[in-house]
Amino acid sequence: MLQALRSAPSPLFSRRGIDFDFPFLAGCLALLGLGLVMIASASSEVAAVNTGNPLYHMIRHLVYIAIGMVGFVCALLVPLATWQRLGGWLLIASFVLLAAVLIPGIGREVNGSMRWMGFGLFNVQPSEIAKVFVVLYLAGYLVRRQAEVRESWAGFFKPFIVLMPMAFLLLLEPDFGATVVMMGAAAAMLFLGGVGIFRFGLMVILAVGAVFVLVQTQQYRLQRLITFTDPWADQYGSGYQLTQALIAFGRGEWFGVGLGNSIQKQFYLPEAHTDFVFSVLAEELGAIGSLATVALFAFVCIRGLFIGLKAERAKQFYAAYAAYGLSFLWIGQFLINIGVNVGLLPTKGLTLPFLSYGGSSLVICCVSMALLLRIEWETRYQLGSEDFEFAEDDFPDERVEGVQHAR
């Protein structure tokens, strides 16, 4: 089997050996490592009380990382042309997954939301998979309908015929955060695909109006909006989670209380190892550690956008739009999660990419990382077209004085 994999050119098997964008890979792996450390610290008290093993969540997180690495390798081996050809099927799979999770007996309810499908010891969150599949489908649409998207209203509105029903399914779970991230990434892809500023501005106005209507029609969303503006007004009620997160930031000061020494993770701050892991990081590593983490996230996301820019300059448009979309998925989740943690946004159930505990999010992050690395590699060899067939002989053997070159 290994020999069969070696016969197909990929960033793992080529005459250059392992041929990655190593700065991007190093940034992502650094976030994975930091996430493992913070999960071990933030979940230790909860795990010790609930399971008797303080490392329970850390061990499960390691299992998720292992699964994510399997997905990472598999995604690296699949040419972008294959993803492009399968775009329609990926979209259908997204609808099937999002509809299935709403069916009692298939979907699993946690904290009042039907967002998970149970498979033995593990839960799968279909919305995480659907977001990536939508990006890959929309990238293909922008390539097929590039002129129509740029010049006509029909080309601009057609994607929303697909996206709106999917957003409706997400809201039924309900998963308002995933809806915002998916629609935001899609809007960014359309804008970078050449949609005129007038049509894009109209889309933004309609989106803001839709958010306003959604907030007004659901009492719990309105309550969250009111709470985040002044959490101290109901410190021990609806504002409890946010006030505890803000206390964690305050306790951290500049250099933190030290790794493993958080007080807030000791049952004061709910969801300390999932949605609010950044608050525990801020308490233990301080403002310096928090800013360094934000800088690392910024580097990874900007590098992802730069990969898309290089692909666009090389006229590999499918690769470019896919890279933009995947990067904006990360950027959206990062901004929302950090905004919630510091009290700038209402509380949303969105994980922090690479850092938060959660199998589906972590595995999809690993797959997205692989896709971006594959895009960068194919861009360098001009392999982004689905009409281009390539083999190992197409790659030059670049060896100088016995030293093998690699990025």
Coordinates of C-alpha atoms in Angstrom, one line a residue:
M1 CA 0.0 0.0 0.0
L2 CA 2.8 2.4 0.9
Q3 CA 4.3 1.8 -2.6
A4 CA 1.0 2.7 -4.2
L5 CA 0.9 5.9 -2.3
R6 CA 4.5 6.7 -3.3
S7 CA 3.6 6.3 -7.0
A8 CA 1.3 9.4 -6.9
P9 CA 3.1 12.8 -6.5
S10 CA 2.2 14.6 -3.3
P11 CA 3.8 16.8 -0.6
L12 CA 4.7 13.6 1.2
F13 CA 6.2 11.5 -1.6
S14 CA 8.1 13.3 -4.3
R15 CA 11.7 13.6 -5.6
R16 CA 12.2 16.4 -3.1
G17 CA 11.1 14.2 -0.3
I18 CA 8.7 15.9 2.2
D19 CA 8.0 19.2 0.5
F20 CA 5.9 21.5 2.7
D21 CA 5.5 25.1 3.5
F22 CA 7.4 24.6 6.7
P23 CA 6.7 28.0 8.3
F24 CA 2.9 27.4 8.0
L25 CA 3.2 23.8 9.2
A26 CA 5.4 24.9 12.2
G27 CA 2.8 27.5 13.2
C28 CA -0.1 25.0 13.1
L29 CA 1.9 22.4 15.0
A30 CA 2.8 25.0 17.6
L31 CA -0.9 25.7 18.1
L32 CA -1.6 22.0 18.4
G33 CA 1.1 21.6 21.0
L34 CA -0.1 24.6 23.0
G35 CA -3.6 23.3 22.8
L36 CA -2.6 20.0 24.2
V37 CA -0.8 21.7 27.1
M38 CA -3.7 23.9 27.9
I39 CA -6.3 21.1 27.7
A40 CA -4.1 19.1 30.2
S41 CA -4.1 22.1 32.5
A42 CA -7.7 23.5 32.1
S43 CA -9.4 20.1 32.3
S44 CA -7.4 18.5 35.2
E45 CA -9.8 19.5 38.0
V46 CA -13.0 18.6 36.2
A47 CA -11.6 15.3 34.9
A48 CA -10.3 14.3 38.4
V49 CA -13.7 14.8 40.0
N50 CA -15.8 13.4 37.2
T51 CA -13.6 10.4 36.1
G52 CA -11.0 10.0 38.9
N53 CA -8.2 10.6 36.3
P54 CA -7.0 14.2 36.0
L55 CA -5.5 13.4 32.5
Y56 CA -8.7 11.9 31.1
H57 CA -9.4 14.8 28.7
M58 CA -5.8 15.2 27.8
I59 CA -5.6 11.5 26.8
R60 CA -8.8 11.8 24.7
H61 CA -7.4 15.0 23.1
L62 CA -4.3 13.0 22.1
V63 CA -6.5 10.4 20.5
Y64 CA -8.3 13.2 18.6
I65 CA -4.9 14.5 17.5
A66 CA -3.9 11.0 16.3
I67 CA -7.2 10.8 14.3
G68 CA -6.6 14.3 13.0
M69 CA -3.1 13.3 11.8
V70 CA -4.6 10.3 9.9
G71 CA -7.0 12.8 8.2
F72 CA -4.1 15.1 7.6
V73 CA -2.1 12.5 5.7
C74 CA -5.2 11.3 3.7
A75 CA -6.1 14.9 2.7
L76 CA -2.5 15.6 1.6
L77 CA -2.6 12.6 -0.8
V78 CA -5.8 13.8 -2.6
P79 CA -5.3 16.1 -5.6
L80 CA -7.3 19.3 -5.6
A81 CA -8.8 18.3 -8.9
T82 CA -10.5 15.5 -7.1
W83 CA -12.1 17.8 -4.5
Q84 CA -13.2 20.1 -7.4
R85 CA -14.8 17.2 -9.3
L86 CA -16.6 16.0 -6.1
G87 CA -17.9 19.5 -5.1
G88 CA -21.5 18.6 -5.8
W89 CA -21.4 15.4 -3.8
L90 CA -19.7 17.2 -1.0
L91 CA -22.6 19.6 -0.9
I92 CA -25.1 16.8 -0.9
A93 CA -23.2 15.1 2.0
S94 CA -23.4 18.4 3.9
F95 CA -27.2 18.5 3.6
V96 CA -27.5 14.9 4.6
L97 CA -25.4 15.3 7.7
L98 CA -27.1 18.5 8.8
A99 CA -30.5 16.9 8.3
A100 CA -29.6 13.6 10.0
V101 CA -28.4 15.3 13.2
L102 CA -31.9 16.7 13.7
I103 CA -33.5 13.2 13.7
P104 CA -34.1 11.9 17.2
G105 CA -32.1 8.7 17.7
I106 CA -29.4 9.8 15.3
G107 CA -28.6 13.2 16.7
R108 CA -27.5 13.6 20.3
E109 CA -28.7 16.5 22.4
V110 CA -26.2 18.2 24.6
N111 CA -27.0 21.4 26.6
G112 CA -30.2 21.8 24.7
S113 CA -28.7 21.6 21.2
M114 CA -28.9 18.8 18.6
R115 CA -25.4 19.3 17.2
W116 CA -23.8 15.9 17.6
M117 CA -24.1 12.4 16.2
G118 CA -22.9 9.7 18.5
F119 CA -20.6 6.9 17.3
G120 CA -19.7 4.8 20.4
L121 CA -17.3 6.7 22.6
F122 CA -17.1 9.7 20.2
N123 CA -19.4 12.4 19.0
V124 CA -19.2 13.9 15.6
Q125 CA -20.3 17.5 14.9
P126 CA -21.7 17.6 11.3
S127 CA -21.5 21.4 11.2
E128 CA -17.7 21.3 11.3
I129 CA -17.6 19.0 8.3
A130 CA -20.3 20.9 6.4
K131 CA -18.4 24.2 6.7
V132 CA -15.4 22.8 4.9
F133 CA -17.5 21.0 2.3
V134 CA -19.3 24.3 1.5
V135 CA -16.1 26.1 1.0
L136 CA -14.8 23.4 -1.4
Y137 CA -18.1 23.5 -3.3
L138 CA -18.3 27.3 -3.5
A139 CA -14.7 27.5 -4.7
G140 CA -15.7 25.3 -7.7
Y141 CA -18.8 27.4 -8.3
L142 CA -16.7 30.6 -8.4
V143 CA -14.4 29.0 -11.0
R144 CA -17.3 27.7 -13.2
R145 CA -19.3 30.9 -13.0
Q146 CA -16.6 33.4 -12.6
A147 CA -17.8 35.8 -15.3
E148 CA -21.5 35.5 -14.2
V149 CA -20.6 36.1 -10.5
R150 CA -18.7 39.3 -11.4
E151 CA -21.1 40.7 -14.0
S152 CA -24.7 39.7 -13.1
W153 CA -27.0 39.6 -10.1
A154 CA -28.0 36.0 -10.9
G155 CA -24.5 34.7 -10.5
F156 CA -24.3 36.6 -7.2
F157 CA -27.5 35.3 -5.7
K158 CA -27.3 31.6 -6.9
P159 CA -25.0 30.5 -4.2
F160 CA -27.4 31.8 -1.6
I161 CA -30.1 29.4 -2.9
V162 CA -27.8 26.7 -1.6
L163 CA -26.5 28.5 1.5
M164 CA -29.8 29.7 3.0
P165 CA -31.3 26.2 3.4
M166 CA -28.1 25.1 5.0
A167 CA -28.1 28.0 7.3
F168 CA -31.7 27.2 8.2
L169 CA -30.7 23.6 9.1
L170 CA -27.9 25.0 11.3
L171 CA -30.3 27.3 13.1
L172 CA -32.6 24.4 13.8
E173 CA -29.9 22.7 15.9
P174 CA -29.5 25.6 17.0
D175 CA -25.9 26.6 16.0
F176 CA -25.9 30.4 15.4
G177 CA -22.1 30.7 15.7
A178 CA -21.5 28.1 12.9
T179 CA -24.0 29.8 10.7
V180 CA -22.3 33.2 11.1
V181 CA -18.8 31.6 10.4
M182 CA -20.0 29.7 7.3
M183 CA -21.9 32.7 5.8
G184 CA -19.0 35.0 6.6
A185 CA -16.5 32.8 4.8
A186 CA -18.9 32.5 1.9
A187 CA -19.3 36.3 1.7
A188 CA -15.5 36.8 1.8
M189 CA -15.0 34.2 -1.0
L190 CA -17.6 36.0 -3.2
F191 CA -16.0 39.4 -2.6
L192 CA -12.5 38.0 -3.4
G193 CA -14.1 36.3 -6.4
G194 CA -14.9 39.6 -7.9
V195 CA -18.4 40.6 -6.7
G196 CA -19.0 44.3 -7.2
I197 CA -18.8 46.6 -4.1
F198 CA -22.5 47.6 -4.5
R199 CA -23.8 44.0 -4.5
F200 CA -21.4 43.1 -1.7
G201 CA -22.6 46.1 0.3
L202 CA -26.2 45.1 -0.2
M203 CA -25.4 41.6 1.0
V204 CA -23.8 43.0 4.1
I205 CA -26.9 45.1 4.8
L206 CA -29.2 42.1 4.3
A207 CA -27.0 39.9 6.6
V208 CA -27.1 42.5 9.4
G209 CA -30.9 42.7 9.0
A210 CA -31.2 39.0 9.2
V211 CA -29.1 38.8 12.4
F212 CA -31.3 41.6 13.9
V213 CA -34.4 39.6 13.1
L214 CA -33.0 36.3 14.5
V215 CA -32.0 38.0 17.7
Q216 CA -35.4 39.6 18.1
T217 CA -37.3 36.4 17.4
Q218 CA -35.5 34.2 20.0
Q219 CA -35.7 35.3 23.6
Y220 CA -32.5 33.5 24.6
R221 CA -30.5 35.2 21.9
L222 CA -31.8 38.6 23.0
Q223 CA -31.0 37.7 26.6
R224 CA -27.4 36.8 25.6
L225 CA -27.1 40.1 23.8
I226 CA -28.2 42.1 26.8
T227 CA -26.1 40.1 29.2
F228 CA -22.8 40.5 27.4
T229 CA -23.2 44.3 27.3
D230 CA -23.3 44.4 31.2
P231 CA -22.5 40.9 32.6
W232 CA -22.0 42.4 36.1
A233 CA -25.7 43.4 36.3
D234 CA -26.5 39.7 36.9
Q235 CA -23.1 38.3 38.0
Y236 CA -24.4 35.1 39.5
G237 CA -27.1 34.5 36.9
S238 CA -27.0 35.0 33.1
G239 CA -23.7 36.9 33.3
Y240 CA -21.9 34.3 35.5
Q241 CA -19.8 32.6 32.7
L242 CA -18.6 35.9 31.3
T243 CA -17.7 37.5 34.6
Q244 CA -15.7 34.4 35.6
A245 CA -13.8 34.6 32.3
L246 CA -13.1 38.3 32.9
I247 CA -11.9 37.5 36.4
A248 CA -9.5 34.9 34.8
F249 CA -8.0 37.7 32.6
G250 CA -7.7 40.0 35.6
R251 CA -5.9 37.4 37.7
G252 CA -3.4 36.7 34.9
E253 CA -2.1 40.3 34.8
W254 CA 1.1 40.5 32.6
F255 CA 2.9 37.2 33.2
G256 CA 0.2 34.9 34.6
V257 CA -0.1 32.9 37.7
G258 CA 1.9 30.0 36.2
L259 CA 1.0 27.0 34.1
G260 CA -1.4 24.7 36.0
N261 CA -2.1 27.3 38.7
S262 CA -5.4 28.6 37.5
I263 CA -8.1 29.1 40.1
Q264 CA -11.0 29.7 37.7
K265 CA -10.7 26.2 36.2
Q266 CA -11.6 24.8 39.6
F267 CA -15.3 24.8 38.8
Y268 CA -15.7 28.6 38.8
L269 CA -15.5 28.9 35.0
P270 CA -17.9 26.6 33.1
E271 CA -16.6 25.0 29.9
A272 CA -13.0 25.9 30.9
H273 CA -11.4 23.4 28.5
T274 CA -13.7 23.9 25.5
D275 CA -15.2 27.3 24.7
F276 CA -13.3 29.3 27.4
V277 CA -9.8 27.7 27.2
F278 CA -8.4 31.0 26.1
S279 CA -9.5 32.6 29.5
V280 CA -7.5 29.9 31.4
L281 CA -4.6 30.5 29.1
A282 CA -4.7 34.2 29.9
E283 CA -4.9 33.5 33.6
E284 CA -1.9 31.1 33.6
L285 CA 0.3 32.7 31.0
G286 CA -0.8 36.3 31.4
A287 CA -1.2 39.1 28.8
I288 CA 2.2 38.3 27.3
G289 CA 1.2 34.7 26.7
S290 CA -2.2 35.7 25.4
L291 CA -0.7 38.2 22.9
A292 CA 1.9 35.6 21.8
T293 CA -1.0 33.2 21.1
V294 CA -2.9 35.8 19.2
A295 CA 0.2 36.6 17.2
L296 CA 0.7 32.9 16.3
F297 CA -3.0 32.6 15.2
A298 CA -2.6 35.8 13.1
F299 CA 0.6 34.4 11.5
V300 CA -1.2 31.1 10.6
C301 CA -4.3 32.8 9.2
I302 CA -2.3 35.4 7.2
R303 CA -0.1 32.7 5.8
G304 CA -3.2 30.8 4.7
L305 CA -4.5 33.9 2.9
F306 CA -1.0 34.4 1.3
I307 CA -1.2 30.8 0.0
G308 CA -4.5 31.7 -1.7
L309 CA -3.0 34.9 -3.1
K310 CA 0.0 33.0 -4.6
A311 CA -2.5 30.5 -6.1
E312 CA -4.5 33.4 -7.6
R313 CA -1.4 35.0 -9.1
A314 CA -0.6 31.6 -10.6
K315 CA -4.1 31.6 -12.1
Q316 CA -5.0 28.5 -10.0
F317 CA -8.4 29.9 -9.1
Y318 CA -10.0 26.9 -7.5
A319 CA -7.0 26.5 -5.2
A320 CA -7.1 30.3 -4.5
Y321 CA -10.7 30.4 -3.5
A322 CA -10.5 27.2 -1.4
A323 CA -7.5 28.7 0.5
Y324 CA -9.3 31.9 1.1
G325 CA -12.4 30.1 2.3
L326 CA -10.5 27.8 4.7
S327 CA -8.5 30.7 6.1
F328 CA -11.7 32.7 6.7
L329 CA -13.3 29.8 8.5
W330 CA -10.3 29.9 11.0
I331 CA -10.4 33.7 11.2
G332 CA -14.1 33.7 11.9
Q333 CA -13.9 31.1 14.7
F334 CA -10.8 32.8 16.1
L335 CA -12.4 36.2 16.2
I336 CA -15.7 35.0 17.7
N337 CA -14.1 32.8 20.3
I338 CA -11.7 35.5 21.5
G339 CA -14.4 38.1 21.3
V340 CA -16.6 36.0 23.6
N341 CA -13.8 35.3 26.0
V342 CA -13.0 39.0 26.5
G343 CA -16.6 40.1 26.5
L344 CA -16.8 41.9 23.2
L345 CA -19.4 39.4 21.7
P346 CA -22.3 37.5 23.1
T347 CA -21.6 33.9 24.3
K348 CA -21.4 31.5 21.4
G349 CA -20.6 27.8 21.4
L350 CA -17.7 28.0 19.1
T351 CA -14.4 26.3 19.8
L352 CA -11.0 28.0 19.3
P353 CA -9.2 26.3 16.4
F354 CA -6.4 23.9 17.4
L355 CA -6.7 24.9 21.1
S356 CA -10.1 23.9 22.4
Y357 CA -11.1 20.4 23.4
G358 CA -13.4 18.8 20.9
G359 CA -12.8 16.0 18.4
S360 CA -14.7 17.2 15.3
S361 CA -13.2 20.7 15.4
L362 CA -9.6 19.4 15.9
V363 CA -9.8 16.7 13.2
I364 CA -11.3 19.2 10.7
C365 CA -8.6 21.7 11.6
C366 CA -6.0 19.1 10.8
V367 CA -7.7 18.3 7.5
S368 CA -7.9 22.0 6.6
M369 CA -4.2 22.4 7.4
A370 CA -3.5 19.6 5.0
L371 CA -5.6 21.1 2.3
L372 CA -3.8 24.4 2.6
L373 CA -0.4 22.7 2.4
R374 CA -1.6 20.7 -0.6
I375 CA -2.7 24.0 -2.3
E376 CA 0.6 25.6 -1.6
W377 CA 2.5 22.6 -3.1
E378 CA 0.3 22.3 -6.2
T379 CA 0.6 26.1 -6.8
R380 CA 4.3 25.8 -7.0
Y381 CA 4.0 23.2 -9.7
Q382 CA 1.0 24.7 -11.5
L383 CA -1.2 21.6 -10.8
G384 CA -4.4 23.3 -9.8
S385 CA -6.4 22.5 -12.9
E386 CA -8.8 19.6 -13.0
D387 CA -7.8 19.1 -16.7
F388 CA -4.1 18.7 -15.8
E389 CA -2.8 15.1 -15.4
F390 CA 0.5 14.7 -13.8
A391 CA 3.0 12.0 -12.8
E392 CA 6.2 11.7 -10.9
D393 CA 8.3 12.5 -14.0
D394 CA 6.8 16.0 -14.2
F395 CA 8.8 17.0 -11.1
P396 CA 12.4 18.0 -11.5
D397 CA 15.1 16.3 -9.4
E398 CA 16.6 19.4 -7.8
R399 CA 19.7 18.2 -6.0
V400 CA 22.8 20.3 -5.7
E401 CA 26.0 18.7 -4.5
G402 CA 24.2 15.9 -2.8
V403 CA 21.9 18.2 -0.8
Q404 CA 18.2 17.7 -1.2
H405 CA 16.2 20.8 -1.5
A406 CA 12.9 21.3 0.5
R407 CA 10.9 24.2 1.7

